[in-house]
Coordinates of C-alpha atoms in Angstrom, one line a residue:
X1 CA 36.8 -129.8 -33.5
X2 CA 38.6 -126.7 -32.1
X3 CA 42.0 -128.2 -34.0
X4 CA 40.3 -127.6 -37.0
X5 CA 39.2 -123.8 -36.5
X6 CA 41.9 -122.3 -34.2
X7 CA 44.8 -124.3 -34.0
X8 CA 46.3 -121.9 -31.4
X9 CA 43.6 -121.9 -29.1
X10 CA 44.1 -125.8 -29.6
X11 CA 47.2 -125.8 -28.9
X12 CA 46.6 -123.9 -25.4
X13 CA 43.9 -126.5 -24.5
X14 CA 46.3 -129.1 -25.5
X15 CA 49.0 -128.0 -23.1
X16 CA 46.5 -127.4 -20.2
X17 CA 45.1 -131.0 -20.7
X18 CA 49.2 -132.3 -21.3
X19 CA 49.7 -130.7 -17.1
X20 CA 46.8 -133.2 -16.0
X21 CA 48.2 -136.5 -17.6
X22 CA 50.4 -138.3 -15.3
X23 CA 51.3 -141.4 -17.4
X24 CA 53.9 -141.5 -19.5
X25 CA 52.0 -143.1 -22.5
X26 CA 48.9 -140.8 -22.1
X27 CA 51.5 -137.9 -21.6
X28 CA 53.5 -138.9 -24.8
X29 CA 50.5 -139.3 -27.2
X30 CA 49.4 -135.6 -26.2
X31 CA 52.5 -134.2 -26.1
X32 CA 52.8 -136.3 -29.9
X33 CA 49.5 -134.2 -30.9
X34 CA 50.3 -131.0 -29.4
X35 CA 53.3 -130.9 -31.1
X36 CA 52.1 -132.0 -34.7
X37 CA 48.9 -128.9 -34.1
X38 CA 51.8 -126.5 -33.4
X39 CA 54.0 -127.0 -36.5
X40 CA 50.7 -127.1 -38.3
X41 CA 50.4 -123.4 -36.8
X42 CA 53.9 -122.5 -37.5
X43 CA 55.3 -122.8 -34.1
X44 CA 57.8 -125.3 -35.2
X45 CA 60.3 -124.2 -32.2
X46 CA 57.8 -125.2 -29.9
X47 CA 56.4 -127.8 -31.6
X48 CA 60.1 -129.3 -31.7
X49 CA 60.9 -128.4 -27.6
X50 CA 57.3 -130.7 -26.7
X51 CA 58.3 -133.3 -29.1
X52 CA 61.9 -133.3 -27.6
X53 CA 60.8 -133.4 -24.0
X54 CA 58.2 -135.8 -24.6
X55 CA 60.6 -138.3 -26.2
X56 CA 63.5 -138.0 -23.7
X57 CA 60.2 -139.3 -20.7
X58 CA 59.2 -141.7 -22.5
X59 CA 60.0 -145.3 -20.7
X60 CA 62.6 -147.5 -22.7
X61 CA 59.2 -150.2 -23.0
X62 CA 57.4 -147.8 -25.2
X63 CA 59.8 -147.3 -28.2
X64 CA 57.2 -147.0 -30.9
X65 CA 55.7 -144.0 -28.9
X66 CA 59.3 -142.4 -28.8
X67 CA 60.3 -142.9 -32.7
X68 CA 56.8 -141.1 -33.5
X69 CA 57.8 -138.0 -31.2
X70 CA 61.5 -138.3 -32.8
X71 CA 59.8 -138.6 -35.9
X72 CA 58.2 -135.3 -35.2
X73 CA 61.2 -133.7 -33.9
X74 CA 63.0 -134.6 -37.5
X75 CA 60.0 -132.6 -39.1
X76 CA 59.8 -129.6 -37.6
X77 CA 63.4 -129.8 -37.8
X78 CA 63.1 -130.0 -41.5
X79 CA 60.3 -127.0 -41.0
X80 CA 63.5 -124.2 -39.8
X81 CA 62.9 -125.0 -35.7
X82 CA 66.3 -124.6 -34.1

């Protein structure tokens, strides 16, 4: 609910829950949301650094969960991030 009335305060939450995950697919779906809520709060270099790191852990078994965070690296991309 918070994502929907303070998408920076969100965000925060979303990175302190992103330092408890230890596994890589639980790890790469937050890291997928975080960085969609921060382009969606104009934070596209950030958004694009999470979305970068995330894919690059992600384990060669898992490639759907990696095109979706290169996916999101592409947009934000396409949003100015450098």
């Amino acid at each position: 609910a918070e994502a929907f009335s303070s998408g920076p305060r969100a965000a925060a939450r979303f990175t302190e829950a992103l330092d408890g995950l230890v596994g890589p697919p639980d790890r790469a779906s937050a890291s997928d949301a975080l960085a969609r809520m921060l382009m969606f709060t104009g934070a596209h270099d950030r958004a694009l650094e999470v979305a970068r790191a995330a894919a690059r852990a992600v384990p060669d078994d898992l490639p759907d969960l990696r095109r979706r965070l290169e996916a999101v690296e592409l947009y934000a991309t396409f949003l100015g991030a450098a």
